[in-house]
mmCIF file of C-alpha atoms and ligand atoms in Angstrom:
data_model
loop_
_atom_site.group_PDB
_atom_site.id
_atom_site.type_symbol
_atom_site.label_atom_id
_atom_site.label_comp_id
_atom_site.label_asym_id
_atom_site.label_seq_id
_atom_site.Cartn_x
_atom_site.Cartn_y
_atom_site.Cartn_z
ATOM 1 C CA UNK A 1 51.257 -17.136 156.974
ATOM 2 C CA UNK A 2 54.993 -17.258 157.814
ATOM 3 C CA UNK A 3 57.054 -20.209 156.810
ATOM 4 C CA UNK A 4 57.402 -22.347 159.993
ATOM 5 C CA UNK A 5 60.428 -23.099 162.068
ATOM 6 C CA UNK A 6 61.631 -19.481 162.784
ATOM 7 C CA UNK A 7 60.843 -16.994 160.181
ATOM 8 C CA UNK A 8 63.003 -14.438 161.949
ATOM 9 C CA UNK A 9 65.895 -16.957 161.722
ATOM 10 C CA UNK A 10 65.405 -17.395 157.955
ATOM 11 C CA UNK A 11 65.321 -13.784 157.355
ATOM 12 C CA UNK A 12 68.535 -13.306 159.444
ATOM 13 C CA UNK A 13 70.114 -16.165 157.506
ATOM 14 C CA UNK A 14 69.385 -15.102 153.940
ATOM 15 C CA UNK A 15 68.253 -11.613 153.816
ATOM 16 C CA UNK A 16 69.664 -9.579 156.759
ATOM 17 C CA UNK A 17 72.387 -7.191 155.400
ATOM 18 C CA UNK A 18 72.077 -9.198 152.133
ATOM 19 C CA UNK A 19 72.755 -6.108 149.875
ATOM 20 C CA UNK A 20 74.576 -2.917 149.915
ATOM 21 C CA UNK A 21 74.102 -0.639 152.834
ATOM 22 C CA UNK A 22 72.913 2.921 152.335
ATOM 23 C CA UNK A 23 72.650 5.899 154.225
ATOM 24 C CA UNK A 24 69.167 6.766 155.314
ATOM 25 C CA UNK A 25 68.099 3.451 156.512
ATOM 26 C CA UNK A 26 66.980 4.164 159.983
ATOM 27 C CA UNK A 27 65.282 0.765 160.513
ATOM 28 C CA UNK A 28 65.917 -1.877 157.848
ATOM 29 C CA UNK A 29 65.095 -5.673 157.524
ATOM 30 C CA UNK A 30 63.485 -7.458 160.471
ATOM 31 C CA UNK A 31 60.987 -4.922 161.868
ATOM 32 C CA UNK A 32 57.464 -4.535 160.909
ATOM 33 C CA UNK A 33 58.165 -1.716 158.377
ATOM 34 C CA UNK A 34 61.483 0.050 157.277
ATOM 35 C CA UNK A 35 61.911 3.624 158.302
ATOM 36 C CA UNK A 36 63.766 5.640 155.658
ATOM 37 C CA UNK A 37 65.008 9.171 155.925
ATOM 38 C CA UNK A 38 63.050 10.935 153.119
ATOM 39 C CA UNK A 39 65.592 13.295 151.508
ATOM 40 C CA UNK A 40 64.315 16.584 150.480
ATOM 41 C CA UNK A 41 63.850 18.011 146.892
ATOM 42 C CA UNK A 42 63.663 14.817 144.874
ATOM 43 C CA UNK A 43 60.503 12.864 144.270
ATOM 44 C CA UNK A 44 60.148 9.376 145.858
ATOM 45 C CA UNK A 45 59.374 6.799 143.304
ATOM 46 C CA UNK A 46 57.651 3.473 144.319
ATOM 47 C CA UNK A 47 56.571 0.436 142.391
ATOM 48 C CA UNK A 48 55.718 -3.247 143.081
ATOM 49 C CA UNK A 49 55.567 -6.292 141.031
ATOM 50 C CA UNK A 50 54.739 -9.882 141.834
ATOM 51 C CA UNK A 51 56.027 -13.047 139.618
ATOM 52 C CA UNK A 52 53.942 -16.249 139.965
ATOM 53 C CA UNK A 53 55.199 -19.587 138.792
ATOM 54 C CA UNK A 54 53.843 -20.718 135.421
ATOM 55 C CA UNK A 55 52.266 -17.325 134.996
ATOM 56 C CA UNK A 56 55.246 -15.051 134.888
ATOM 57 C CA UNK A 57 58.279 -17.470 134.729
ATOM 58 C CA UNK A 58 58.706 -21.063 133.842
ATOM 59 C CA UNK A 59 58.533 -23.205 137.115
ATOM 60 C CA UNK A 60 62.029 -24.577 136.195
ATOM 61 C CA UNK A 61 63.801 -21.328 136.141
ATOM 62 C CA UNK A 62 66.981 -21.534 137.971
ATOM 63 C CA UNK A 63 66.535 -19.813 141.435
ATOM 64 C CA UNK A 64 69.443 -17.315 140.960
ATOM 65 C CA UNK A 65 67.701 -16.187 137.733
ATOM 66 C CA UNK A 66 64.459 -15.748 139.475
ATOM 67 C CA UNK A 67 66.220 -13.644 142.115
ATOM 68 C CA UNK A 68 67.617 -11.551 139.420
ATOM 69 C CA UNK A 69 64.555 -11.337 137.553
ATOM 70 C CA UNK A 70 62.108 -10.168 140.246
ATOM 71 C CA UNK A 71 64.380 -7.372 141.196
ATOM 72 C CA UNK A 72 65.165 -6.467 137.557
ATOM 73 C CA UNK A 73 61.512 -6.080 136.494
ATOM 74 C CA UNK A 74 60.956 -3.577 139.364
ATOM 75 C CA UNK A 75 64.216 -1.673 138.644
ATOM 76 C CA UNK A 76 62.808 -1.433 135.049
ATOM 77 C CA UNK A 77 59.717 0.098 136.418
ATOM 78 C CA UNK A 78 61.851 2.713 138.193
ATOM 79 C CA UNK A 79 63.794 3.142 135.003
ATOM 80 C CA UNK A 80 60.616 4.049 133.156
ATOM 81 C CA UNK A 81 60.195 7.064 135.447
ATOM 82 C CA UNK A 82 63.808 8.080 135.314
ATOM 83 C CA UNK A 83 64.452 7.134 138.940
ATOM 84 C CA UNK A 84 67.671 6.127 140.758
ATOM 85 C CA UNK A 85 66.863 3.080 142.666
ATOM 86 C CA UNK A 86 67.472 3.100 146.545
ATOM 87 C CA UNK A 87 65.530 0.593 148.552
ATOM 88 C CA UNK A 88 63.567 -2.624 147.983
ATOM 89 C CA UNK A 89 61.324 -4.958 149.922
ATOM 90 C CA UNK A 90 60.967 -8.785 149.070
ATOM 91 C CA UNK A 91 58.173 -11.126 149.607
ATOM 92 C CA UNK A 92 58.816 -14.839 149.006
ATOM 93 C CA UNK A 93 56.142 -17.709 148.774
ATOM 94 C CA UNK A 94 57.480 -21.147 148.863
ATOM 95 C CA UNK A 95 55.819 -24.594 149.460
ATOM 96 C CA UNK A 96 58.469 -25.347 151.902
ATOM 97 C CA UNK A 97 61.524 -24.038 153.398
ATOM 98 C CA UNK A 98 64.203 -24.905 150.902
ATOM 99 C CA UNK A 99 67.654 -23.670 151.965
ATOM 100 C CA UNK A 100 69.505 -24.541 148.742
ATOM 101 C CA UNK A 101 66.729 -22.827 146.785
ATOM 102 C CA UNK A 102 66.928 -19.665 149.049
ATOM 103 C CA UNK A 103 70.793 -19.647 148.903
ATOM 104 C CA UNK A 104 70.675 -19.545 144.909
ATOM 105 C CA UNK A 105 67.658 -17.233 144.881
ATOM 106 C CA UNK A 106 69.265 -14.645 147.190
ATOM 107 C CA UNK A 107 72.616 -14.855 145.327
ATOM 108 C CA UNK A 108 70.858 -13.765 142.222
ATOM 109 C CA UNK A 109 68.974 -11.092 143.909
ATOM 110 C CA UNK A 110 72.040 -9.745 145.669
ATOM 111 C CA UNK A 111 74.281 -9.538 142.668
ATOM 112 C CA UNK A 112 71.733 -7.246 140.884
ATOM 113 C CA UNK A 113 70.959 -5.321 143.918
ATOM 114 C CA UNK A 114 74.750 -4.662 144.429
ATOM 115 C CA UNK A 115 75.319 -3.565 140.747
ATOM 116 C CA UNK A 116 72.748 -0.580 141.353
ATOM 117 C CA UNK A 117 73.492 0.053 145.045
ATOM 118 C CA UNK A 118 70.092 -1.071 145.941
ATOM 119 C CA UNK A 119 69.524 -1.929 149.739
ATOM 120 C CA UNK A 120 67.144 -4.664 150.789
ATOM 121 C CA UNK A 121 64.989 -3.132 153.823
ATOM 122 C CA UNK A 122 62.297 -5.687 154.549
ATOM 123 C CA UNK A 123 60.002 -8.214 153.411
ATOM 124 C CA UNK A 124 57.831 -11.309 154.033
ATOM 125 C CA UNK A 125 58.047 -15.218 153.577
ATOM 126 C CA UNK A 126 54.992 -17.459 153.485
ATOM 127 C CA UNK A 127 53.902 -20.802 152.512
ATOM 128 C CA UNK A 128 52.182 -21.579 149.103
ATOM 129 C CA UNK A 129 52.886 -22.266 145.456
ATOM 130 C CA UNK A 130 56.053 -20.353 144.282
ATOM 131 C CA UNK A 131 55.603 -16.578 144.080
ATOM 132 C CA UNK A 132 58.038 -13.643 144.664
ATOM 133 C CA UNK A 133 57.034 -10.047 145.106
ATOM 134 C CA UNK A 134 59.241 -6.982 145.144
ATOM 135 C CA UNK A 135 58.591 -3.374 146.213
ATOM 136 C CA UNK A 136 61.173 -0.986 145.009
ATOM 137 C CA UNK A 137 61.759 2.590 145.960
ATOM 138 C CA UNK A 138 63.846 5.262 144.268
ATOM 139 C CA UNK A 139 64.449 9.023 143.719
ATOM 140 C CA UNK A 140 63.686 11.171 140.742
ATOM 141 C CA UNK A 141 65.757 14.335 140.542
ATOM 142 C CA UNK A 142 63.050 16.062 138.306
ATOM 143 C CA UNK A 143 59.635 17.276 139.418
ATOM 144 C CA UNK A 144 57.920 15.594 136.521
ATOM 145 C CA UNK A 145 59.932 12.363 136.219
ATOM 146 C CA UNK A 146 59.120 10.399 132.895
ATOM 147 C CA UNK A 147 55.612 9.424 132.474
ATOM 148 C CA UNK A 148 53.309 7.914 129.984
ATOM 149 C CA UNK A 149 51.242 10.848 129.093
ATOM 150 C CA UNK A 150 53.514 13.302 127.594
ATOM 151 C CA UNK A 151 53.929 12.011 123.909
ATOM 152 C CA UNK A 152 53.149 14.693 121.325
ATOM 153 C CA UNK A 153 52.705 14.362 117.471
ATOM 154 C CA UNK A 154 55.924 14.728 115.658
ATOM 155 C CA UNK A 155 57.962 13.015 118.419
ATOM 156 C CA UNK A 156 60.203 10.210 117.533
ATOM 157 C CA UNK A 157 59.629 6.743 119.036
ATOM 158 C CA UNK A 158 62.730 5.176 120.330
ATOM 159 C CA UNK A 159 63.560 1.788 122.072
ATOM 160 C CA UNK A 160 66.630 0.648 124.001
ATOM 161 C CA UNK A 161 68.440 -2.597 123.024
ATOM 162 C CA UNK A 162 66.746 -5.264 120.894
ATOM 163 C CA UNK A 163 63.130 -6.569 120.888
ATOM 164 C CA UNK A 164 61.543 -9.976 120.922
ATOM 165 C CA UNK A 165 64.607 -11.782 122.608
ATOM 166 C CA UNK A 166 62.897 -12.904 125.865
ATOM 167 C CA UNK A 167 59.762 -14.115 123.953
ATOM 168 C CA UNK A 168 61.743 -16.280 121.624
ATOM 169 C CA UNK A 169 64.093 -17.249 124.514
ATOM 170 C CA UNK A 170 61.013 -18.569 126.380
ATOM 171 C CA UNK A 171 59.943 -20.776 123.396
ATOM 172 C CA UNK A 172 63.539 -22.197 123.186
ATOM 173 C CA UNK A 173 63.689 -22.820 126.894
ATOM 174 C CA UNK A 174 60.469 -24.507 126.950
ATOM 175 C CA UNK A 175 61.306 -26.674 123.911
ATOM 176 C CA UNK A 176 64.657 -27.700 124.986
ATOM 177 C CA UNK A 177 65.664 -31.341 125.011
ATOM 178 C CA UNK A 178 68.528 -31.201 127.540
ATOM 179 C CA UNK A 179 69.023 -29.617 131.008
ATOM 180 C CA UNK A 180 70.612 -26.472 129.574
ATOM 181 C CA UNK A 181 70.950 -24.465 126.316
ATOM 182 C CA UNK A 182 74.053 -22.870 124.761
ATOM 183 C CA UNK A 183 75.114 -20.597 121.947
ATOM 184 C CA UNK A 184 72.380 -18.231 120.591
ATOM 185 C CA UNK A 185 69.508 -20.052 122.450
ATOM 186 C CA UNK A 186 71.389 -19.350 125.725
ATOM 187 C CA UNK A 187 71.742 -15.620 124.812
ATOM 188 C CA UNK A 188 68.034 -15.437 124.288
ATOM 189 C CA UNK A 189 67.122 -17.415 127.419
ATOM 190 C CA UNK A 190 69.458 -15.137 129.330
ATOM 191 C CA UNK A 191 67.489 -12.084 127.968
ATOM 192 C CA UNK A 192 64.340 -13.679 129.434
ATOM 193 C CA UNK A 193 65.948 -14.731 132.908
ATOM 194 C CA UNK A 194 68.270 -11.843 133.305
ATOM 195 C CA UNK A 195 66.819 -8.820 131.915
ATOM 196 C CA UNK A 196 68.986 -5.751 132.576
ATOM 197 C CA UNK A 197 67.093 -2.622 133.807
ATOM 198 C CA UNK A 198 67.765 0.384 131.649
ATOM 199 C CA UNK A 199 68.373 2.692 134.668
ATOM 200 C CA UNK A 200 71.044 4.966 133.023
ATOM 201 C CA UNK A 201 68.957 5.614 129.962
ATOM 202 C CA UNK A 202 65.782 6.533 131.891
ATOM 203 C CA UNK A 203 67.825 8.999 134.233
ATOM 204 C CA UNK A 204 69.717 10.410 131.233
ATOM 205 C CA UNK A 205 66.427 11.205 129.266
ATOM 206 C CA UNK A 206 64.821 13.138 132.145
ATOM 207 C CA UNK A 207 63.812 16.414 130.760
ATOM 208 C CA UNK A 208 64.382 15.184 127.115
ATOM 209 C CA UNK A 209 61.839 12.291 126.553
ATOM 210 C CA UNK A 210 58.311 13.344 126.487
ATOM 211 C CA UNK A 211 57.021 9.815 127.569
ATOM 212 C CA UNK A 212 58.352 6.583 128.478
ATOM 213 C CA UNK A 213 57.300 3.034 129.501
ATOM 214 C CA UNK A 214 59.183 -0.192 130.021
ATOM 215 C CA UNK A 215 58.390 -3.023 127.732
ATOM 216 C CA UNK A 216 56.959 -5.872 129.868
ATOM 217 C CA UNK A 217 53.952 -7.008 127.867
ATOM 218 C CA UNK A 218 55.399 -6.295 124.314
ATOM 219 C CA UNK A 219 56.217 -3.266 122.172
ATOM 220 C CA UNK A 220 52.712 -3.009 120.692
ATOM 221 C CA UNK A 221 50.710 -3.277 123.964
ATOM 222 C CA UNK A 222 53.012 -0.974 125.976
ATOM 223 C CA UNK A 223 53.352 1.566 123.368
ATOM 224 C CA UNK A 224 49.616 1.576 123.009
ATOM 225 C CA UNK A 225 49.378 2.495 126.587
ATOM 226 C CA UNK A 226 51.758 5.527 126.092
ATOM 227 C CA UNK A 227 49.648 6.663 122.969
ATOM 228 C CA UNK A 228 46.358 6.145 124.963
ATOM 229 C CA UNK A 229 47.452 8.164 127.954
ATOM 230 C CA UNK A 230 48.945 10.946 125.664
ATOM 231 C CA UNK A 231 45.908 11.092 123.495
ATOM 232 C CA UNK A 232 47.961 10.507 120.243
ATOM 233 C CA UNK A 233 48.545 7.757 117.739
ATOM 234 C CA UNK A 234 51.717 6.435 115.923
ATOM 235 C CA UNK A 235 53.243 4.617 112.907
ATOM 236 C CA UNK A 236 55.968 2.240 113.540
ATOM 237 C CA UNK A 237 58.719 1.316 110.731
ATOM 238 C CA UNK A 238 58.580 -2.380 111.020
ATOM 239 C CA UNK A 239 61.904 -3.059 109.418
ATOM 240 C CA UNK A 240 63.518 -0.567 111.876
ATOM 241 C CA UNK A 241 62.514 -2.683 114.951
ATOM 242 C CA UNK A 242 65.980 -3.632 116.461
ATOM 243 C CA UNK A 243 66.625 -7.444 116.491
ATOM 244 C CA UNK A 244 69.591 -9.237 117.907
ATOM 245 C CA UNK A 245 71.793 -11.536 115.736
ATOM 246 C CA UNK A 246 70.922 -14.518 118.034
ATOM 247 C CA UNK A 247 67.163 -13.663 117.610
ATOM 248 C CA UNK A 248 67.583 -13.589 113.774
ATOM 249 C CA UNK A 249 69.635 -16.968 113.791
ATOM 250 C CA UNK A 250 67.113 -18.662 116.090
ATOM 251 C CA UNK A 251 63.874 -18.025 114.228
ATOM 252 C CA UNK A 252 62.760 -14.814 115.823
ATOM 253 C CA UNK A 253 59.771 -13.190 113.890
ATOM 254 C CA UNK A 254 58.195 -9.868 113.560
ATOM 255 C CA UNK A 255 55.563 -11.228 115.931
ATOM 256 C CA UNK A 256 58.108 -11.839 118.776
ATOM 257 C CA UNK A 257 59.635 -8.327 118.133
ATOM 258 C CA UNK A 258 56.053 -6.594 118.191
ATOM 259 C CA UNK A 259 54.185 -8.488 120.705
ATOM 260 C CA UNK A 260 56.653 -10.566 122.825
ATOM 261 C CA UNK A 261 56.896 -9.565 126.444
ATOM 262 C CA UNK A 262 59.568 -9.592 128.947
ATOM 263 C CA UNK A 263 62.377 -7.747 127.152
ATOM 264 C CA UNK A 264 62.272 -4.969 129.781
ATOM 265 C CA UNK A 265 63.671 -2.487 127.242
ATOM 266 C CA UNK A 266 62.422 1.260 127.406
ATOM 267 C CA UNK A 267 60.241 2.709 124.858
ATOM 268 C CA UNK A 268 60.457 6.409 124.748
ATOM 269 C CA UNK A 269 59.171 9.416 122.891
ATOM 270 C CA UNK A 270 61.680 12.296 121.981
ATOM 271 C CA UNK A 271 60.945 15.496 120.199
ATOM 272 C CA UNK A 272 62.685 16.190 116.958
ATOM 273 C CA UNK A 273 64.775 19.169 118.634
ATOM 274 C CA UNK A 274 66.433 16.553 120.930
ATOM 275 C CA UNK A 275 66.922 13.816 118.398
ATOM 276 C CA UNK A 276 70.774 14.688 117.764
ATOM 277 C CA UNK A 277 71.461 14.025 121.318
ATOM 278 C CA UNK A 278 70.422 10.352 121.089
ATOM 279 C CA UNK A 279 73.386 9.007 119.135
ATOM 280 C CA UNK A 280 75.896 10.687 121.594
ATOM 281 C CA UNK A 281 73.813 9.137 124.688
ATOM 282 C CA UNK A 282 73.769 5.730 123.032
ATOM 283 C CA UNK A 283 77.586 5.802 122.713
ATOM 284 C CA UNK A 284 78.139 7.252 126.289
ATOM 285 C CA UNK A 285 75.754 4.668 127.921
ATOM 286 C CA UNK A 286 76.934 1.808 125.545
ATOM 287 C CA UNK A 287 73.245 1.153 124.983
ATOM 288 C CA UNK A 288 71.593 0.843 121.551
ATOM 289 C CA UNK A 289 69.049 3.513 121.007
ATOM 290 C CA UNK A 290 66.842 2.869 118.008
ATOM 291 C CA UNK A 291 64.347 5.293 116.367
ATOM 292 C CA UNK A 292 61.476 2.973 115.378
ATOM 293 C CA UNK A 293 58.493 5.364 114.388
ATOM 294 C CA UNK A 294 56.717 8.737 114.803
ATOM 295 C CA UNK A 295 53.913 9.936 117.009
ATOM 296 C CA UNK A 296 51.003 11.219 115.093
ATOM 297 C CA UNK A 297 47.748 13.082 115.881
ATOM 298 C CA UNK A 298 45.559 10.322 114.350
ATOM 299 C CA UNK A 299 44.922 7.807 117.225
ATOM 300 C CA UNK A 300 45.586 4.167 116.954
ATOM 301 C CA UNK A 301 48.879 2.267 116.133
ATOM 302 C CA UNK A 302 50.072 1.348 112.651
ATOM 303 C CA UNK A 303 52.900 -0.414 110.985
ATOM 304 C CA UNK A 304 54.741 0.467 107.876
ATOM 305 C CA UNK A 305 56.382 -2.504 106.069
ATOM 306 C CA UNK A 306 59.629 -2.415 103.914
ATOM 307 C CA UNK A 307 57.462 -1.572 100.924
ATOM 308 C CA UNK A 308 55.765 1.510 102.499
ATOM 309 C CA UNK A 309 52.460 -0.258 102.903
ATOM 310 C CA UNK A 310 50.752 0.958 106.228
ATOM 311 C CA UNK A 311 48.350 -1.121 108.059
ATOM 312 C CA UNK A 312 46.718 -1.080 111.557
ATOM 313 C CA UNK A 313 48.505 -3.009 114.326
ATOM 314 C CA UNK A 314 46.517 -4.744 116.933
ATOM 315 C CA UNK A 315 48.111 -3.832 120.119
ATOM 316 C CA UNK A 316 47.502 -7.201 121.865
ATOM 317 C CA UNK A 317 48.984 -9.061 119.046
ATOM 318 C CA UNK A 318 47.508 -11.814 116.880
ATOM 319 C CA UNK A 319 49.117 -14.293 114.550
ATOM 320 C CA UNK A 320 48.112 -12.287 111.427
ATOM 321 C CA UNK A 321 51.369 -10.386 111.575
ATOM 322 C CA UNK A 322 53.479 -13.512 111.991
ATOM 323 C CA UNK A 323 54.274 -13.843 108.174
ATOM 324 C CA UNK A 324 55.185 -10.056 107.782
ATOM 325 C CA UNK A 325 58.853 -9.317 107.811
HETATM 326 MG MG1 MG B 401 56.207 -1.114 133.683
#
């Protein structure tokens, strides 16, 4: 059910021509569906993700952060298949029309969309508890793309950036005493609210990485999906998991790094013959790339600690790893 009082006017005010304009949009925001000139040769990548208040984000998230985040999580899915983002559709559910909220929300959405040249071409607005949903479309210039099913024994397991920041950030946000946070906590909350999709890494590793996934539910849970789809197992080097200085300063634990969701980093598997390229790529893209383990034939996920002791890791994550460093 549309928000009353002129949905068309609301769309015109906040979303028409909001983002970068792109060639190939034959019919954009405001009609029943977008008509996009499908280029030839490349593969069209499409994904959709919905965020619901108090389920996927704290209800007191700043609106501009939510605008950023709902687009970022979708662009992260495109990054995980090596796609170049092109178009997006946005659905917003609000209890009531709130111009100030929409102004801030759309600003956050626009800023990220502009950074990657993504055009908003359609969507919907309805009444209800706060929820936002985005569909994203992009192009993959490789017939295979990156997928979850290609990991092979011997491949190295790599991650972008650092792990656990968003999970620790959420705890700090929820436990704060004032209106805002600053310093290291603000960095960690920023990682939760404004994840940066690793689009350049995904595109650069087309044809190099054997498998990829973006980390939305936690490293262990998402890597386990790759292992299962690929019919392999893995051992992670627990001390190798990359952790930010702010995370270390603010009480981040191994449990956050292994099982904390919402970082939207990429986890990739790379054959040994291509490992030498990773350092150069990291430098060129100014993005940390860290080797954190090895794909093995034996199914299941294991962790090796600093003393060389190996134990099984539960992909879903329980507190029995909380004490391990
Ligand atoms: Mg994903």
